[in-house]
Coordinates of C-alpha atoms and ligand atoms in Angstrom, one line a residue:
M895 CA 34.5 7.4 15.5
S896 CA 36.4 5.2 13.1
S897 CA 34.9 4.6 9.7
V898 CA 33.3 1.2 9.6
L899 CA 35.0 0.5 6.3
N900 CA 38.5 1.5 7.2
T901 CA 38.7 -1.7 9.2
D902 CA 38.2 -5.3 8.5
L903 CA 34.6 -5.9 9.6
T904 CA 35.5 -9.3 11.0
S905 CA 37.5 -7.6 13.7
R906 CA 35.1 -4.8 14.4
R907 CA 33.0 -4.9 17.5
F908 CA 29.4 -4.0 16.5
A909 CA 27.3 -3.2 19.6
Q910 CA 23.6 -2.6 20.4
L911 CA 22.3 0.7 21.5
I912 CA 20.4 0.3 24.8
N913 CA 19.6 3.2 27.0
G914 CA 22.2 5.4 25.4
R915 CA 25.0 2.9 25.9
S916 CA 26.8 0.6 23.5
V917 CA 26.0 -2.9 24.8
Q918 CA 27.5 -6.2 23.7
G919 CA 25.1 -9.0 23.0
A920 CA 24.3 -11.9 25.3
G921 CA 25.3 -13.9 22.3
T922 CA 26.7 -13.4 18.8
S923 CA 25.8 -14.3 15.2
E924 CA 27.8 -14.5 12.1
I925 CA 26.8 -12.2 9.3
I926 CA 27.2 -13.5 5.7
D927 CA 27.8 -11.5 2.5
P928 CA 25.3 -13.1 0.1
G929 CA 27.5 -12.0 -2.8
T930 CA 30.4 -14.3 -1.6
G931 CA 28.8 -16.7 0.9
Q932 CA 31.6 -15.6 3.3
V933 CA 31.2 -14.5 6.9
I934 CA 32.0 -10.8 7.0
A935 CA 31.2 -9.8 10.6
T936 CA 30.1 -10.9 14.0
A937 CA 27.0 -9.2 15.4
P938 CA 25.7 -9.1 18.9
T939 CA 22.4 -10.8 19.7
P940 CA 20.3 -10.1 22.7
D941 CA 18.7 -12.6 25.1
T942 CA 15.2 -11.9 26.5
D943 CA 16.7 -10.0 29.4
Q944 CA 18.4 -7.5 27.0
V945 CA 15.2 -7.1 25.0
H946 CA 13.3 -6.3 28.2
E947 CA 16.1 -3.9 29.2
A948 CA 15.7 -2.1 26.0
V949 CA 11.9 -1.9 26.3
E950 CA 12.2 -0.7 29.9
A951 CA 14.8 2.0 28.9
A952 CA 12.4 3.2 26.2
D953 CA 9.5 3.2 28.7
T954 CA 11.5 5.3 31.2
A955 CA 12.6 7.7 28.5
F956 CA 9.1 8.0 27.2
K957 CA 8.0 9.7 30.4
V958 CA 10.3 12.7 29.7
W959 CA 10.4 12.6 25.8
R960 CA 6.6 12.8 25.6
L961 CA 6.7 16.2 27.3
S962 CA 9.6 17.5 25.2
P963 CA 8.9 20.5 23.0
A964 CA 8.1 19.7 19.3
S965 CA 11.1 21.9 18.4
E966 CA 13.5 19.5 20.3
R967 CA 12.0 16.5 18.5
R968 CA 12.3 18.2 15.1
A969 CA 15.9 19.2 15.8
A970 CA 16.7 15.6 16.8
L971 CA 15.3 14.4 13.5
H972 CA 17.3 17.0 11.5
R973 CA 20.4 15.9 13.3
I974 CA 19.7 12.3 12.4
A975 CA 19.1 13.2 8.8
D976 CA 22.4 15.2 8.7
T977 CA 24.4 12.4 10.3
V978 CA 23.0 9.7 8.0
E979 CA 23.8 11.9 5.0
E980 CA 27.3 12.5 6.3
H981 CA 27.8 8.7 6.7
A982 CA 25.9 7.8 3.5
E983 CA 28.8 6.0 1.9
E984 CA 29.6 3.8 4.9
L985 CA 25.9 3.0 5.4
A986 CA 25.5 2.2 1.7
R987 CA 28.5 -0.1 1.7
L988 CA 27.3 -2.0 4.8
L989 CA 23.9 -2.4 3.1
V990 CA 25.6 -3.8 0.0
L991 CA 27.6 -6.3 2.0
E992 CA 24.8 -7.6 4.1
T993 CA 21.8 -7.3 1.8
G994 CA 23.5 -7.9 -1.6
K995 CA 22.0 -5.0 -3.3
P996 CA 24.0 -2.9 -5.9
L997 CA 25.9 0.0 -4.4
A998 CA 24.1 2.6 -6.5
V999 CA 20.7 1.3 -5.2
A1000 CA 22.0 1.3 -1.6
R1001 CA 23.4 4.8 -1.9
D1002 CA 21.3 6.7 -4.3
M1003 CA 18.0 5.1 -3.4
E1004 CA 17.9 3.6 0.0
V1005 CA 20.1 6.0 2.0
E1006 CA 18.8 9.0 0.0
W1007 CA 15.1 8.0 0.5
A1008 CA 15.8 7.4 4.2
V1009 CA 17.1 10.9 4.6
R1010 CA 14.3 12.4 2.6
W1011 CA 11.6 10.6 4.7
V1012 CA 13.3 11.7 8.0
R1013 CA 13.3 15.3 6.8
Y1014 CA 9.7 15.2 5.7
F1015 CA 8.6 13.9 9.2
A1016 CA 10.8 16.6 10.9
E1017 CA 8.5 19.2 9.3
Q1018 CA 5.2 17.7 10.2
E1019 CA 3.0 18.8 13.0
L1020 CA -0.1 17.3 14.7
A1021 CA -1.5 20.4 16.4
P1022 CA -4.6 20.2 18.7
E1023 CA -7.9 20.9 16.8
V1024 CA -11.3 22.1 17.9
M1025 CA -13.6 19.5 16.5
R1026 CA -16.9 21.2 17.5
E1027 CA -17.8 24.4 19.2
D1028 CA -21.2 25.7 20.2
A1029 CA -22.9 27.9 22.8
D1030 CA -22.2 25.3 25.6
G1031 CA -18.6 24.6 25.0
R1032 CA -16.0 23.0 22.7
F1033 CA -14.5 19.5 21.9
E1034 CA -10.8 19.6 21.5
R1035 CA -8.8 16.8 19.9
H1036 CA -5.2 16.3 21.1
H1037 CA -2.8 13.8 19.6
E1038 CA -1.1 11.8 22.4
P1039 CA 1.9 9.7 21.9
L1040 CA 1.4 6.0 22.5
G1041 CA 4.6 5.0 24.4
V1042 CA 7.1 2.4 23.4
V1043 CA 7.1 1.4 19.7
A1044 CA 8.6 -1.8 18.6
A1045 CA 9.9 -1.4 15.0
I1046 CA 10.4 -4.8 13.4
I1047 CA 12.3 -4.7 10.1
P1048 CA 12.9 -7.2 7.2
W1049 CA 16.2 -7.5 5.4
N1050 CA 15.4 -6.0 2.0
F1051 CA 15.4 -2.2 2.4
P1052 CA 16.2 -2.1 6.2
L1053 CA 17.8 1.3 6.7
F1054 CA 14.9 3.0 4.9
Q1055 CA 12.3 0.9 6.7
T1056 CA 14.0 1.6 10.1
L1057 CA 14.1 5.4 9.6
Y1058 CA 10.7 5.8 8.1
K1059 CA 9.3 4.2 11.3
V1060 CA 11.7 5.9 13.8
A1061 CA 11.1 9.4 12.4
P1062 CA 7.3 9.6 12.8
A1063 CA 7.5 7.7 16.1
V1064 CA 10.0 10.0 17.7
L1065 CA 8.4 13.2 16.2
A1066 CA 5.0 12.2 17.8
G1067 CA 6.8 11.8 21.2
N1068 CA 7.1 8.0 21.4
T1069 CA 10.3 6.1 22.1
V1070 CA 11.4 3.1 20.0
V1071 CA 13.1 -0.3 20.1
V1072 CA 14.3 -1.3 16.6
K1073 CA 14.9 -4.9 15.8
P1074 CA 16.5 -5.6 12.4
A1075 CA 16.3 -9.0 10.7
P1076 CA 18.8 -11.5 11.9
T1077 CA 20.7 -11.6 8.6
S1078 CA 21.0 -7.8 8.2
P1079 CA 21.8 -6.1 11.5
L1080 CA 25.1 -4.3 10.7
H1081 CA 23.7 -1.1 9.2
A1082 CA 21.3 -0.9 12.2
L1083 CA 24.0 -1.4 14.7
F1084 CA 26.1 1.2 13.0
L1085 CA 23.1 3.6 12.9
G1086 CA 22.8 3.0 16.7
E1087 CA 26.4 4.1 17.1
L1088 CA 25.6 7.3 15.1
L1089 CA 22.4 8.0 17.1
R1090 CA 23.9 7.5 20.5
D1091 CA 24.7 11.2 20.9
L1092 CA 21.8 12.5 18.8
V1093 CA 18.8 11.6 21.0
P1094 CA 18.5 11.3 24.7
A1095 CA 19.2 7.9 26.3
G1096 CA 16.5 5.4 25.7
V1097 CA 14.6 7.4 23.1
V1098 CA 15.9 5.1 20.3
N1099 CA 17.3 1.6 21.2
I1100 CA 18.7 -0.7 18.5
L1101 CA 19.1 -4.4 19.1
G1102 CA 20.6 -7.3 17.2
D1103 CA 18.7 -10.5 16.7
G1104 CA 19.6 -14.1 16.9
G1105 CA 16.0 -15.0 15.9
E1106 CA 14.2 -14.7 19.3
A1107 CA 14.0 -10.9 19.8
G1108 CA 10.8 -10.4 17.7
P1109 CA 8.4 -12.5 19.9
A1110 CA 10.1 -11.0 23.1
L1111 CA 9.2 -7.5 21.8
T1112 CA 5.7 -8.2 20.6
S1113 CA 4.7 -9.9 23.9
H1114 CA 6.2 -7.3 26.2
P1115 CA 3.3 -5.5 28.0
S1116 CA 5.1 -2.1 27.9
V1117 CA 5.2 -2.1 24.0
R1118 CA 2.2 -0.1 22.9
L1119 CA 2.6 -0.3 19.1
V1120 CA 4.2 -2.9 16.9
S1121 CA 5.2 -1.3 13.6
F1122 CA 6.0 -4.4 11.6
T1123 CA 7.2 -4.9 8.0
G1124 CA 7.6 -8.5 6.8
S1125 CA 5.8 -11.5 5.6
T1126 CA 2.1 -12.1 6.0
A1127 CA 2.8 -15.4 7.8
V1128 CA 4.8 -13.6 10.5
G1129 CA 2.3 -10.7 10.6
R1130 CA -0.3 -13.3 11.8
H1131 CA 2.0 -14.1 14.7
V1132 CA 2.5 -10.4 15.5
I1133 CA -1.3 -9.9 15.7
S1134 CA -1.8 -12.8 18.0
S1135 CA 1.1 -11.9 20.2
A1136 CA -0.1 -8.3 20.4
A1137 CA -3.7 -9.4 21.3
S1138 CA -3.1 -10.3 25.0
T1139 CA -2.2 -6.7 25.9
I1140 CA -4.3 -5.0 23.1
K1141 CA -1.3 -3.4 21.4
R1142 CA -1.8 -1.4 18.3
V1143 CA -0.3 -2.9 15.2
V1144 CA 0.7 -1.4 11.8
L1145 CA 1.5 -4.3 9.5
E1146 CA 3.2 -3.9 6.1
L1147 CA 3.1 -7.4 4.8
G1148 CA 3.7 -9.5 1.7
G1149 CA 2.4 -8.8 -1.8
N1150 CA 1.7 -10.7 -5.0
D1151 CA 1.4 -7.7 -7.3
A1152 CA 0.0 -8.1 -10.8
A1153 CA 0.9 -6.1 -13.8
I1154 CA -1.8 -6.0 -16.5
V1155 CA -0.5 -5.3 -20.0
M1156 CA -3.4 -3.7 -21.9
P1157 CA -4.2 -4.8 -25.5
D1158 CA -3.0 -1.4 -26.8
A1159 CA 0.4 -1.5 -25.0
D1160 CA 3.6 -0.8 -26.9
V1161 CA 5.5 -4.0 -26.1
D1162 CA 9.0 -2.5 -26.8
A1163 CA 8.3 0.3 -24.4
V1164 CA 6.6 -1.5 -21.6
A1165 CA 8.5 -4.8 -21.5
P1166 CA 11.8 -3.3 -20.2
E1167 CA 10.0 -1.4 -17.5
I1168 CA 8.0 -4.4 -16.4
F1169 CA 11.2 -6.4 -16.5
S1170 CA 13.0 -4.0 -14.2
W1171 CA 10.1 -3.8 -11.7
S1172 CA 9.9 -7.6 -11.7
F1173 CA 13.6 -8.3 -11.2
F1174 CA 14.8 -5.2 -9.3
Y1175 CA 16.9 -6.4 -6.3
A1176 CA 16.5 -10.0 -7.6
G1177 CA 12.7 -9.7 -7.1
Q1178 CA 13.0 -9.4 -3.4
I1179 CA 10.6 -6.5 -2.9
C1180 CA 7.2 -6.6 -1.4
T1181 CA 5.9 -4.5 -4.3
A1182 CA 7.8 -6.2 -7.0
I1183 CA 5.7 -7.3 -10.0
K1184 CA 5.1 -11.0 -9.3
R1185 CA 2.4 -11.9 -11.9
I1186 CA 2.3 -10.5 -15.4
Y1187 CA -0.9 -10.7 -17.5
V1188 CA -0.4 -10.3 -21.2
P1189 CA -3.0 -10.4 -24.0
D1190 CA -2.8 -13.3 -26.5
A1191 CA -1.9 -11.0 -29.4
L1192 CA 1.2 -9.6 -27.6
Y1193 CA 2.1 -12.7 -25.6
D1194 CA 4.9 -14.2 -27.7
R1195 CA 6.6 -10.9 -28.5
F1196 CA 6.4 -9.9 -24.9
A1197 CA 7.9 -13.2 -23.6
E1198 CA 10.7 -13.1 -26.2
H1199 CA 11.6 -9.5 -25.1
F1200 CA 11.6 -10.6 -21.4
A1201 CA 13.8 -13.6 -22.1
R1202 CA 16.3 -11.5 -24.0
L1203 CA 16.5 -9.0 -21.1
A1204 CA 17.0 -11.8 -18.7
D1205 CA 19.7 -13.3 -20.8
E1206 CA 21.5 -9.9 -20.9
A1207 CA 21.6 -9.6 -17.1
K1208 CA 25.1 -9.6 -15.6
L1209 CA 25.2 -11.4 -12.3
G1210 CA 27.7 -10.1 -9.7
H1211 CA 28.5 -8.7 -6.3
G1212 CA 26.8 -5.4 -5.3
L1213 CA 30.2 -3.7 -5.3
D1214 CA 30.9 -4.8 -8.9
E1215 CA 29.9 -1.8 -11.0
E1216 CA 29.5 -4.0 -14.1
A1217 CA 26.9 -6.2 -12.4
T1218 CA 23.3 -5.5 -13.1
F1219 CA 21.9 -8.3 -11.0
G1220 CA 22.8 -9.4 -7.4
P1221 CA 22.3 -12.4 -5.2
I1222 CA 19.4 -13.7 -3.0
Q1223 CA 19.9 -12.2 0.4
N1224 CA 20.1 -15.2 2.6
A1225 CA 20.6 -19.0 2.6
K1226 CA 17.0 -19.8 3.7
Q1227 CA 15.6 -17.6 0.9
F1228 CA 18.1 -19.2 -1.5
E1229 CA 16.6 -22.6 -0.7
R1230 CA 13.1 -21.3 -1.2
V1231 CA 14.1 -19.8 -4.6
K1232 CA 15.6 -23.2 -5.6
E1233 CA 12.1 -24.7 -4.9
Y1234 CA 10.5 -22.1 -7.2
L1235 CA 13.0 -23.1 -9.9
A1236 CA 11.9 -26.7 -9.6
T1237 CA 8.2 -25.6 -9.7
A1238 CA 8.9 -23.5 -12.8
H1239 CA 10.3 -26.5 -14.7
A1240 CA 7.4 -28.7 -13.5
D1241 CA 4.6 -26.3 -14.1
G1242 CA 5.6 -24.2 -17.1
K1243 CA 8.1 -23.6 -19.8
V1244 CA 11.3 -21.9 -18.6
I1245 CA 12.5 -19.5 -21.4
A1246 CA 15.4 -17.8 -19.5
G1247 CA 17.5 -18.7 -16.4
G1248 CA 16.1 -21.7 -14.6
V1249 CA 19.4 -23.0 -13.0
V1250 CA 21.3 -21.8 -10.0
D1251 CA 24.6 -20.0 -10.8
P1252 CA 27.5 -22.1 -9.6
R1253 CA 29.6 -19.2 -8.3
P1254 CA 30.0 -18.7 -4.5
G1255 CA 27.2 -16.8 -2.9
Y1256 CA 23.5 -17.1 -3.4
F1257 CA 23.0 -16.4 -7.2
V1258 CA 20.0 -17.3 -9.3
P1259 CA 19.7 -15.6 -12.7
P1260 CA 16.5 -13.9 -13.7
T1261 CA 14.1 -16.8 -14.6
V1262 CA 11.2 -16.3 -17.0
V1263 CA 8.4 -18.9 -17.2
T1264 CA 5.6 -19.1 -19.7
D1265 CA 2.6 -21.4 -20.1
V1266 CA 1.8 -21.6 -16.3
D1267 CA -1.6 -22.3 -15.0
D1268 CA -3.2 -20.0 -12.4
D1269 CA -3.1 -22.7 -9.8
S1270 CA 0.7 -23.0 -9.8
V1271 CA 2.5 -22.1 -6.7
L1272 CA 4.4 -19.5 -8.8
V1273 CA 1.1 -17.7 -9.3
R1274 CA -0.7 -18.3 -6.0
E1275 CA 2.3 -17.6 -3.7
E1276 CA 4.5 -14.5 -3.3
T1277 CA 7.6 -15.5 -5.2
F1278 CA 10.1 -13.5 -3.3
G1279 CA 13.0 -14.0 -5.7
P1280 CA 13.9 -13.7 -9.4
V1281 CA 11.4 -16.1 -10.9
R1282 CA 8.5 -14.6 -12.8
A1283 CA 5.5 -16.2 -14.6
I1284 CA 4.0 -14.5 -17.7
L1285 CA 0.3 -15.3 -17.9
R1286 CA -1.8 -15.2 -21.0
Y1287 CA -5.3 -13.7 -21.3
S1288 CA -7.8 -13.2 -24.0
D1289 CA -10.4 -11.2 -22.2
L1290 CA -9.5 -8.1 -20.2
D1291 CA -12.3 -8.6 -17.6
D1292 CA -11.0 -12.1 -17.0
A1293 CA -7.5 -10.7 -16.5
V1294 CA -8.7 -8.3 -13.9
S1295 CA -10.6 -11.0 -12.0
R1296 CA -7.6 -13.3 -12.1
A1297 CA -5.3 -10.5 -10.9
N1298 CA -7.7 -10.0 -8.0
D1299 CA -7.9 -13.7 -7.2
T1300 CA -5.4 -13.5 -4.4
E1301 CA -5.3 -13.0 -0.6
Y1302 CA -2.8 -10.2 -1.1
G1303 CA -3.6 -6.6 -2.0
L1304 CA -0.4 -4.5 -1.8
G1305 CA 0.4 -3.1 -5.3
G1306 CA -0.5 -3.5 -8.9
S1307 CA 0.0 -1.8 -12.2
V1308 CA -1.6 -1.3 -15.6
W1309 CA 0.4 -0.7 -18.8
G1310 CA -1.0 0.8 -21.9
T1311 CA -1.1 3.7 -24.4
D1312 CA -4.6 5.0 -23.6
I1313 CA -4.2 6.3 -20.1
E1314 CA -7.9 6.7 -19.4
A1315 CA -8.5 3.0 -20.3
A1316 CA -5.6 2.0 -18.1
R1317 CA -7.0 4.3 -15.3
S1318 CA -10.3 2.6 -15.5
V1319 CA -8.7 -0.9 -15.1
A1320 CA -6.6 0.5 -12.2
G1321 CA -9.8 1.4 -10.4
R1322 CA -10.9 -2.3 -10.5
I1323 CA -7.6 -3.7 -9.1
E1324 CA -8.0 -4.7 -5.5
S1325 CA -4.9 -3.4 -3.9
G1326 CA -3.7 -0.5 -1.7
N1327 CA -1.6 1.0 -4.6
V1328 CA -2.1 0.9 -8.3
W1329 CA 0.3 2.6 -10.7
I1330 CA -0.1 3.3 -14.4
N1331 CA 2.9 2.7 -16.7
T1332 CA 5.2 2.3 -13.8
H1333 CA 5.3 0.2 -10.6
V1334 CA 6.2 1.7 -7.2
A1335 CA 5.9 5.4 -7.2
A1336 CA 6.3 6.5 -3.6
A1337 CA 6.6 9.8 -1.8
P1338 CA 7.0 10.7 1.9
D1339 CA 3.8 12.6 1.9
V1340 CA 1.6 10.0 0.2
P1341 CA 0.3 7.2 2.4
F1342 CA 1.4 3.7 1.6
G1343 CA -0.2 0.4 2.7
G1344 CA -1.8 -2.8 1.7
I1345 CA -5.3 -4.1 1.8
K1346 CA -6.6 -7.7 2.3
Q1347 CA -3.8 -9.8 3.8
S1348 CA -1.1 -7.4 2.7
G1349 CA -1.4 -5.1 5.7
V1350 CA -3.1 -3.1 8.4
G1351 CA -2.8 0.7 8.6
A1352 CA -0.6 3.1 6.7
E1353 CA 2.9 4.4 6.6
F1354 CA 4.2 7.7 5.2
G1355 CA 2.2 11.0 5.0
L1356 CA 0.0 12.3 7.8
E1357 CA -2.0 9.1 7.9
G1358 CA 1.3 7.3 8.6
L1359 CA 2.2 9.8 11.3
K1360 CA -1.3 9.4 12.9
E1361 CA -0.6 5.7 13.5
F1362 CA 1.9 6.8 16.1
V1363 CA -0.6 8.8 18.2
E1364 CA -4.0 8.3 19.8
N1365 CA -6.9 10.8 20.0
K1366 CA -7.6 12.4 23.3
I1367 CA -10.8 14.4 23.3
I1368 CA -11.2 17.1 25.9
Y1369 CA -14.6 18.7 26.4
V1370 CA -14.3 22.3 27.7
P1371 CA -17.6 24.0 28.8
N1372 CA -17.9 27.7 28.3
A1373 CA -17.3 29.6 31.4
Ligands
NAD2666 P1 9.8 -12.1 7.8 O1 8.4 -12.0 8.0 O2 10.4 -13.5 7.8 O3 10.6 -11.3 8.9 C1 10.4 -9.9 9.1 C2 10.9 -9.5 10.5 O4 10.1 -10.2 11.5 C3 12.3 -9.9 10.8 O5 12.9 -8.9 11.6 C4 12.1 -11.2 11.6 O6 13.2 -11.5 12.4 C5 10.9 -10.8 12.4 N1 10.2 -12.0 13.0 C6 10.2 -13.3 12.6 N2 9.4 -14.0 13.4 C7 8.8 -13.1 14.2 C8 7.9 -13.3 15.3 N3 7.3 -14.5 15.6 N4 7.5 -12.2 16.0 C9 8.0 -11.0 15.7 N5 8.9 -10.8 14.7 C10 9.3 -11.8 14.0 O7 10.1 -11.4 6.4 P2 11.5 -11.2 5.7 O8 11.9 -12.6 5.1 O9 12.5 -10.5 6.5 O10 11.1 -10.2 4.5 C11 10.4 -10.6 3.4 C12 8.9 -10.4 3.5 O11 8.6 -9.1 3.9 C13 8.1 -10.6 2.2 O12 6.9 -11.3 2.5 C14 7.8 -9.2 1.8 O13 6.7 -9.0 0.9 C15 7.6 -8.5 3.1 N6 7.8 -7.0 3.0 C16 6.8 -6.2 3.0 C17 6.9 -4.8 2.8 C18 5.8 -3.9 2.8 O14 6.0 -2.7 2.9 N7 4.5 -4.4 2.7 C19 8.2 -4.3 2.6 C20 9.3 -5.2 2.6 C21 9.1 -6.6 2.8

């Protein structure tokens, strides 16, 4: 197999993986490098027939794969992890080119985490259990695979998101159809090329997407679970499309995470950390800090610190090692971020950034806004981009209730010197994850998920694995 990066990507023929074969699309789409605004590759896109072909291939493969020994599934996952590791550099560079993230983040975080998660699931087991046993007989619980899983992926950490869905699905005996976001399919199509000989035909299928593949998957009667990561708005469509055939859904949706700075916080220590969790990957993370509550007494110093860090950011392409701050991932999101900038000027005081960078590509510098009311769009909505509001509070209870005044409940964090006091506030934050003096601590064996309108179900850990199986109870009377 030739290296994806030894050739000009514009002349490379990316293909979908359907039923163990490389399949050209019914159509094509142009993929843009957000760090230059230039077309870098052409990707295949499926029509509805190809989506159905992939689901039917997965359905046929399921009949055999569900009966395969656990050792075979484990071995397949280890082969996938080894191969991804072997091709880490190529995958990382593709991720940089299509998602705009810095190379170090793509390689040392995204690819590395993807491998770690696959290896974790390769070692898990859902053995049958005896739930109850008495003089008359016993109840056994067996974990049955569901069937075809549709894995629908956003564009921000797509290789990681793909593999942490594929690994537990396949381990549990399911088969999968992966659908990347329309603007970031290249790493997935390359992954399909790598997987072609690592799993039996039809066990993992990887499509492109011109924008219509998602609904074709979620409405297909043979899909038994939709494992979806994306916005809350699209999550609602997924639920309603899944309803007619009573599919299961696991939804990892949007977030509007709050960070509460405690009155005893050391501003010099916490401001840089809060800054990096606010603006990491240009703020385009579900669990980025999106609202920052700072006590009156620390507010001005905190805001100055934030503005200084924003002014020091060096914008650039993900392959530019000097750059500390990359582009917005796609043109549509770029337009949305421009609207946030206009709102920032209208609703608050912009103390850093605030204007689009004129270079080619989709660059917006980190933008810091103070003196914003809670009813501003910047506070109420998920600002998926590099615009952050610093909100003032004078009463801690009031800060907690404002932090909870949102439809979202994905993550949150509390920052302070007295860990027990911070722990007590963390207990009152309404979200699936709350971190103290950091934001986003994740591990493959710890379940992750949102509450309220940030999600349904869990990923990672045994709870995450159990989303890919259903209980089958067998009652066995004593002889
Ligand atoms: P999005 O919801 O626009 O798209 C996500 C995926 O859904 C894409 O593959 C898209 O093509 C597909 N899709 C779009 N319409 C569909 C439909 N009707 N039916 C089925 N699939 C459809 O999200 P995005 O812009 O790619 O990503 C950003 C969003 O994702 C943010 O809201 C972010 O918070 C969220 N996100 C959440 C998590 C999490 O773990 N909770 C992680 C990353 C991103």
